[in-house]
Amino acid sequence: MVPRGRRGGLRSSSVLPQDIADVTPEQVIPREVSVQGGQINGEVPATDFPPPPELGSFLQFPPKLVEAFQIQAQNQRALQAQFQNGNAGAADQQRLADPGRENGASSMVRFKKMGPPSFKGESEPDVAENWIRETEKIFAAIRCPEEDKVVMATFTLQERADVWWSSTLRTRFAGRGDVSWREFLVAFREKFFPEHIQDQKEREFLDLSPGSMSVMEYESRFSELEKFAPHICVDDRRRAKKFVFGLKGSIRSRLVAHDHQTLSSAVRAACLQELERERYLAEKKLVQDSLPVPFARQDRKKKRKLSSDVTPSVVTVAAVPVVPVVS
């Protein structure tokens, strides 16, 4: 008989075997017990529960919001990759756009490396113009930004020029930090290249003639002075015409009939004419030196030389009667 519990219920117990070796796995592993219809069944198959619902079924985001989250995540990943690579792509792009710029070097450092000339406020206008020209050459070489030109140029001013700029910056420009290079040049030339000096240089250009200069020397002086007469040299054709009219007559007569459109063509033609004339004069002299000198001319030269060496004396010449000729 099956033993009952204290209150008449069934007591789940099993009869232990006499020998532990006779125990089977079914006796050791407890069986699933379920109550259906008030009865106890020994074994009931396990029930398959449905999987838990996904989180997305509870959180239904709008499609546009989901897309925005995705784009933001992509941007964050891209930024992280850029920082991890040391921003190499941006540096390469900057070097391609500006090959003259050194990595991490400022414009001032690159400007100093070029050895810019200094200006102390000399009274010679040519010195001031040379300083401007050399400084602008460095600006072009280092690709200096427009907003940095005045700061770099004024760094090279010394003594009288430095004192002038400190006063001009305070009074004329009210201490502005955005003075343009054009504004600086206007003030600079008013001080170190006054108007009466410019008028003098303009007159020198208008009256320029080669004289004893060669064509290339004349062209060099022409190029130095033409900037003082911009109203005359308005284009390349007028520059060429002014250059031709200032040449020597022997060369000008051979070029004036040709309407040179550029100064370079006029200079080249003038150089060829000058070379041809020098060659002609050299050949002419060579021919003259190779011709024999007449003996009479040589005798006259000798007599003239002897007469200059001998002290003149009074010589009495007897009068010779003239005999008339009877026909």
Coordinates of C-alpha atoms in Angstrom, one line a residue:
M1 CA 0.0 0.0 0.0
V2 CA 1.0 3.6 -0.6
P3 CA 1.5 5.4 2.6
R4 CA -0.5 8.6 3.1
G5 CA 0.5 11.8 4.6
R6 CA -0.4 13.3 7.9
R7 CA -3.7 14.8 6.6
G8 CA -4.6 11.9 4.4
G9 CA -2.7 13.2 1.4
L10 CA -0.4 11.2 -0.7
R11 CA 3.2 11.2 0.3
S12 CA 5.7 11.0 -2.5
S13 CA 8.3 8.5 -1.4
S14 CA 10.1 5.7 -2.9
V15 CA 11.2 2.4 -1.6
L16 CA 15.0 2.3 -1.3
P17 CA 16.7 -0.7 -2.8
Q18 CA 18.6 -3.0 -0.6
D19 CA 21.9 -2.5 -2.5
I20 CA 23.1 0.9 -3.8
A21 CA 24.5 -0.7 -6.8
D22 CA 21.0 -1.6 -7.9
V23 CA 20.0 2.1 -8.1
T24 CA 19.0 3.2 -11.7
P25 CA 19.2 6.7 -13.1
E26 CA 15.5 6.9 -13.3
Q27 CA 15.3 6.4 -9.5
V28 CA 17.8 9.1 -8.7
I29 CA 16.6 11.9 -11.1
P30 CA 13.3 13.2 -9.9
R31 CA 10.5 13.2 -12.3
E32 CA 8.3 16.1 -13.2
V33 CA 5.1 16.1 -11.3
S34 CA 2.0 18.0 -12.5
V35 CA -1.5 18.1 -11.3
Q36 CA -4.2 17.9 -14.0
G37 CA -7.8 17.3 -13.1
G38 CA -7.0 16.7 -9.5
Q39 CA -4.8 13.7 -10.3
I40 CA -1.1 13.3 -10.1
N41 CA 0.6 12.2 -13.2
G42 CA 4.1 10.8 -13.1
E43 CA 5.5 12.5 -16.2
V44 CA 4.2 15.5 -18.2
P45 CA 6.0 16.8 -21.3
A46 CA 7.7 20.2 -21.0
T47 CA 5.7 23.2 -22.3
D48 CA 7.4 25.4 -25.1
F49 CA 7.1 29.0 -24.0
P50 CA 7.1 31.7 -26.7
P51 CA 10.3 33.9 -27.0
P52 CA 10.2 37.2 -25.3
P53 CA 9.3 40.1 -27.5
E54 CA 12.0 42.3 -28.9
L55 CA 12.7 45.8 -27.5
G56 CA 11.8 47.4 -30.8
S57 CA 8.2 46.2 -30.6
F58 CA 7.9 48.3 -27.4
L59 CA 9.9 51.3 -28.6
Q60 CA 8.5 52.2 -32.0
F61 CA 10.7 55.2 -33.1
P62 CA 9.8 57.3 -36.2
P63 CA 11.8 56.3 -39.3
K64 CA 13.4 59.7 -39.6
L65 CA 14.6 59.7 -36.1
V66 CA 16.2 56.3 -36.5
E67 CA 17.9 57.5 -39.7
A68 CA 19.2 60.6 -37.8
F69 CA 20.6 58.3 -35.1
Q70 CA 22.4 56.2 -37.8
I71 CA 23.9 59.3 -39.4
Q72 CA 25.1 60.6 -36.1
A73 CA 26.7 57.2 -35.3
Q74 CA 28.5 57.2 -38.7
N75 CA 29.8 60.7 -38.1
Q76 CA 31.2 59.8 -34.7
R77 CA 32.9 56.8 -36.2
A78 CA 34.4 58.9 -38.9
L79 CA 35.7 61.5 -36.5
Q80 CA 37.2 58.8 -34.3
A81 CA 39.0 57.3 -37.2
Q82 CA 40.3 60.7 -38.2
F83 CA 41.8 61.3 -34.8
Q84 CA 43.3 57.9 -34.6
N85 CA 45.1 58.4 -37.9
G86 CA 46.6 61.6 -36.6
N87 CA 44.6 63.8 -39.0
A88 CA 46.9 62.7 -41.8
G89 CA 44.4 63.3 -44.5
A90 CA 43.8 66.9 -43.6
A91 CA 47.5 67.6 -43.4
D92 CA 48.1 66.0 -46.9
Q93 CA 45.4 68.1 -48.3
Q94 CA 46.8 71.3 -46.8
R95 CA 50.3 70.5 -48.2
L96 CA 48.8 70.0 -51.7
A97 CA 46.9 73.2 -51.5
D98 CA 49.9 75.2 -50.2
P99 CA 53.2 73.4 -50.8
G100 CA 55.3 76.4 -49.6
R101 CA 53.9 76.3 -46.1
E102 CA 55.9 74.3 -43.6
N103 CA 54.1 72.1 -41.1
G104 CA 53.6 74.0 -37.9
A105 CA 55.6 77.0 -39.0
S106 CA 54.0 80.4 -38.8
S107 CA 54.2 83.0 -41.5
M108 CA 56.6 85.1 -39.5
V109 CA 59.1 82.2 -39.1
R110 CA 59.1 81.6 -42.8
F111 CA 59.5 85.3 -43.5
K112 CA 62.6 85.5 -41.3
K113 CA 64.1 82.5 -43.0
M114 CA 64.1 84.4 -46.3
G115 CA 66.4 87.1 -44.8
P116 CA 64.3 90.2 -45.4
P117 CA 66.2 93.5 -45.8
S118 CA 65.9 96.2 -43.2
F119 CA 65.0 99.8 -43.7
K120 CA 66.3 102.6 -41.4
G121 CA 64.6 105.6 -43.1
E122 CA 67.4 106.6 -45.5
S123 CA 66.7 109.8 -47.4
E124 CA 67.5 108.3 -50.8
P125 CA 64.3 107.3 -52.6
D126 CA 65.9 104.5 -54.5
V127 CA 66.7 102.8 -51.2
A128 CA 63.1 102.9 -50.1
E129 CA 61.9 101.6 -53.4
N130 CA 64.4 98.7 -53.3
W131 CA 63.2 97.8 -49.8
I132 CA 59.6 97.6 -51.0
R133 CA 60.6 95.6 -54.1
E134 CA 62.6 93.0 -52.1
T135 CA 60.0 92.7 -49.4
E136 CA 57.2 92.1 -52.0
K137 CA 59.4 89.4 -53.6
I138 CA 59.6 87.6 -50.2
F139 CA 55.8 87.9 -49.8
A140 CA 55.3 86.2 -53.2
A141 CA 57.8 83.4 -52.4
I142 CA 56.2 82.4 -49.1
R143 CA 52.7 83.1 -50.3
C144 CA 52.1 85.5 -47.5
P145 CA 48.5 86.2 -46.6
E146 CA 47.4 89.8 -47.3
E147 CA 46.5 90.4 -43.7
D148 CA 50.0 89.5 -42.5
K149 CA 52.0 91.7 -44.9
V150 CA 52.0 94.9 -42.8
V151 CA 53.0 93.1 -39.6
M152 CA 56.0 91.4 -41.3
A153 CA 57.2 94.4 -43.3
T154 CA 57.1 96.8 -40.3
F155 CA 59.1 94.2 -38.3
T156 CA 62.1 95.1 -40.5
L157 CA 61.8 98.8 -39.9
Q158 CA 64.6 100.3 -37.8
E159 CA 65.7 103.6 -36.2
R160 CA 64.1 106.5 -38.0
A161 CA 61.7 104.4 -40.0
D162 CA 60.6 102.5 -36.9
V163 CA 59.8 105.7 -35.0
W164 CA 57.9 107.0 -38.0
W165 CA 55.7 103.9 -38.2
S166 CA 54.9 103.9 -34.5
S167 CA 53.7 107.5 -34.7
T168 CA 51.8 106.9 -38.0
L169 CA 50.1 103.8 -36.7
R170 CA 48.9 105.7 -33.6
T171 CA 47.8 109.0 -35.3
R172 CA 46.9 108.2 -38.8
F173 CA 45.4 104.7 -38.4
A174 CA 44.2 105.1 -34.8
G175 CA 46.1 101.9 -33.7
R176 CA 44.2 99.7 -36.1
G177 CA 45.4 96.1 -36.5
D178 CA 43.9 95.6 -39.9
V179 CA 46.0 98.2 -41.9
S180 CA 46.2 96.9 -45.5
W181 CA 49.4 96.7 -47.5
R182 CA 48.1 99.3 -50.0
E183 CA 47.4 101.7 -47.2
F184 CA 50.8 101.2 -45.8
L185 CA 52.5 101.9 -49.1
V186 CA 50.6 105.1 -49.6
A187 CA 51.8 106.4 -46.2
F188 CA 55.3 105.0 -46.6
R189 CA 55.8 106.8 -50.0
E190 CA 54.4 110.0 -48.7
K191 CA 57.1 110.0 -46.0
F192 CA 60.2 108.5 -47.7
F193 CA 59.3 109.3 -51.3
P194 CA 57.6 112.7 -51.3
E195 CA 55.8 114.1 -54.3
H196 CA 58.5 116.6 -55.4
I197 CA 61.0 113.7 -55.6
Q198 CA 58.5 111.7 -57.7
D199 CA 58.1 114.7 -60.0
Q200 CA 61.9 114.9 -60.3
K201 CA 62.1 111.2 -61.2
E202 CA 59.3 111.6 -63.7
R203 CA 61.2 114.5 -65.4
E204 CA 64.3 112.3 -65.5
F205 CA 62.4 109.6 -67.2
L206 CA 60.9 112.0 -69.8
D207 CA 64.4 113.4 -70.7
L208 CA 66.1 110.0 -70.6
S209 CA 68.6 109.4 -73.4
P210 CA 71.3 106.7 -73.7
G211 CA 74.2 109.0 -74.2
S212 CA 77.3 106.8 -73.8
M213 CA 75.2 103.9 -72.4
S214 CA 74.7 100.7 -74.3
V215 CA 71.2 99.5 -75.2
M216 CA 71.0 97.2 -72.3
E217 CA 72.2 99.9 -69.8
Y218 CA 69.6 102.2 -71.3
E219 CA 66.9 99.6 -71.0
S220 CA 67.8 99.0 -67.3
R221 CA 67.6 102.7 -66.5
F222 CA 64.4 103.0 -68.5
S223 CA 62.8 100.2 -66.4
E224 CA 63.8 101.9 -63.1
L225 CA 62.3 105.2 -64.0
E226 CA 59.1 104.2 -65.9
K227 CA 57.2 103.6 -62.7
F228 CA 57.3 107.3 -62.0
A229 CA 55.4 108.0 -65.2
P230 CA 52.5 105.6 -65.3
H231 CA 50.4 108.0 -67.3
I232 CA 52.8 107.6 -70.2
C233 CA 53.6 103.9 -70.1
V234 CA 49.9 102.9 -69.9
D235 CA 50.5 99.7 -72.0
D236 CA 53.3 97.7 -73.5
R237 CA 53.0 99.3 -76.9
R238 CA 53.5 102.8 -75.5
R239 CA 56.4 101.6 -73.5
A240 CA 58.0 100.3 -76.6
K241 CA 57.4 103.6 -78.5
K242 CA 58.9 105.7 -75.7
F243 CA 61.9 103.4 -75.6
V244 CA 62.5 103.6 -79.3
F245 CA 62.3 107.4 -79.4
G246 CA 65.0 107.7 -76.7
L247 CA 67.6 105.6 -78.6
K248 CA 70.6 107.0 -80.4
G249 CA 69.9 108.4 -83.8
S250 CA 71.9 105.7 -85.6
I251 CA 69.8 103.0 -84.1
R252 CA 66.5 104.9 -83.8
S253 CA 66.4 105.6 -87.5
R254 CA 66.4 101.8 -88.3
L255 CA 63.7 101.0 -85.7
V256 CA 61.2 103.9 -85.9
A257 CA 59.6 102.6 -89.0
H258 CA 58.7 99.3 -87.3
D259 CA 55.7 99.5 -85.0
H260 CA 56.9 97.3 -82.1
Q261 CA 54.0 96.1 -80.0
T262 CA 56.0 95.1 -77.0
L263 CA 59.0 96.5 -75.2
S264 CA 60.8 93.2 -75.3
S265 CA 60.7 93.2 -79.1
A266 CA 61.9 96.8 -79.3
V267 CA 64.8 96.0 -77.0
R268 CA 65.8 92.9 -79.0
A269 CA 65.8 94.8 -82.3
A270 CA 67.8 97.7 -80.8
C271 CA 70.4 95.2 -79.5
L272 CA 70.7 93.6 -82.9
Q273 CA 71.2 97.0 -84.6
E274 CA 73.8 98.0 -82.0
L275 CA 75.7 94.8 -82.5
E276 CA 75.6 95.2 -86.3
R277 CA 76.8 98.8 -86.0
E278 CA 79.7 97.8 -83.8
R279 CA 80.6 95.0 -86.2
Y280 CA 80.6 97.5 -89.1
L281 CA 82.8 100.0 -87.3
A282 CA 85.3 97.2 -86.4
E283 CA 85.5 96.0 -90.0
K284 CA 86.0 99.6 -91.3
K285 CA 88.8 100.2 -88.9
L286 CA 90.5 97.0 -89.8
V287 CA 90.3 97.9 -93.5
Q288 CA 91.8 101.3 -92.9
D289 CA 94.6 99.9 -90.8
S290 CA 95.5 97.4 -93.6
L291 CA 95.8 100.1 -96.4
P292 CA 99.4 101.4 -97.2
V293 CA 100.2 105.0 -96.3
P294 CA 101.5 107.1 -99.2
F295 CA 105.2 108.0 -98.9
A296 CA 104.6 111.6 -99.4
R297 CA 102.3 111.7 -96.4
Q298 CA 105.0 109.9 -94.4
D299 CA 107.6 112.5 -95.6
R300 CA 105.5 115.4 -94.7
K301 CA 105.0 113.9 -91.2
K302 CA 108.8 113.5 -90.8
K303 CA 109.5 117.0 -92.0
R304 CA 106.9 118.5 -89.8
K305 CA 108.4 116.6 -86.9
L306 CA 112.0 117.7 -87.7
S307 CA 111.0 121.3 -88.2
S308 CA 109.4 121.4 -84.8
D309 CA 112.6 120.1 -83.2
V310 CA 115.0 122.5 -84.9
T311 CA 115.3 126.1 -83.7
P312 CA 114.2 128.4 -86.4
S313 CA 117.0 130.6 -87.9
V314 CA 117.0 133.6 -90.3
V315 CA 118.2 132.5 -93.8
T316 CA 119.2 135.1 -96.4
V317 CA 118.1 134.2 -99.8
A318 CA 119.7 136.0 -102.8
A319 CA 117.4 137.6 -105.2
V320 CA 117.3 135.8 -108.6
P321 CA 116.7 138.0 -111.5
V322 CA 113.8 137.1 -113.7
V323 CA 114.7 136.8 -117.4
P324 CA 111.9 137.5 -119.7
V325 CA 111.1 134.9 -122.2
V326 CA 111.1 136.2 -125.8
S327 CA 108.7 134.5 -128.1

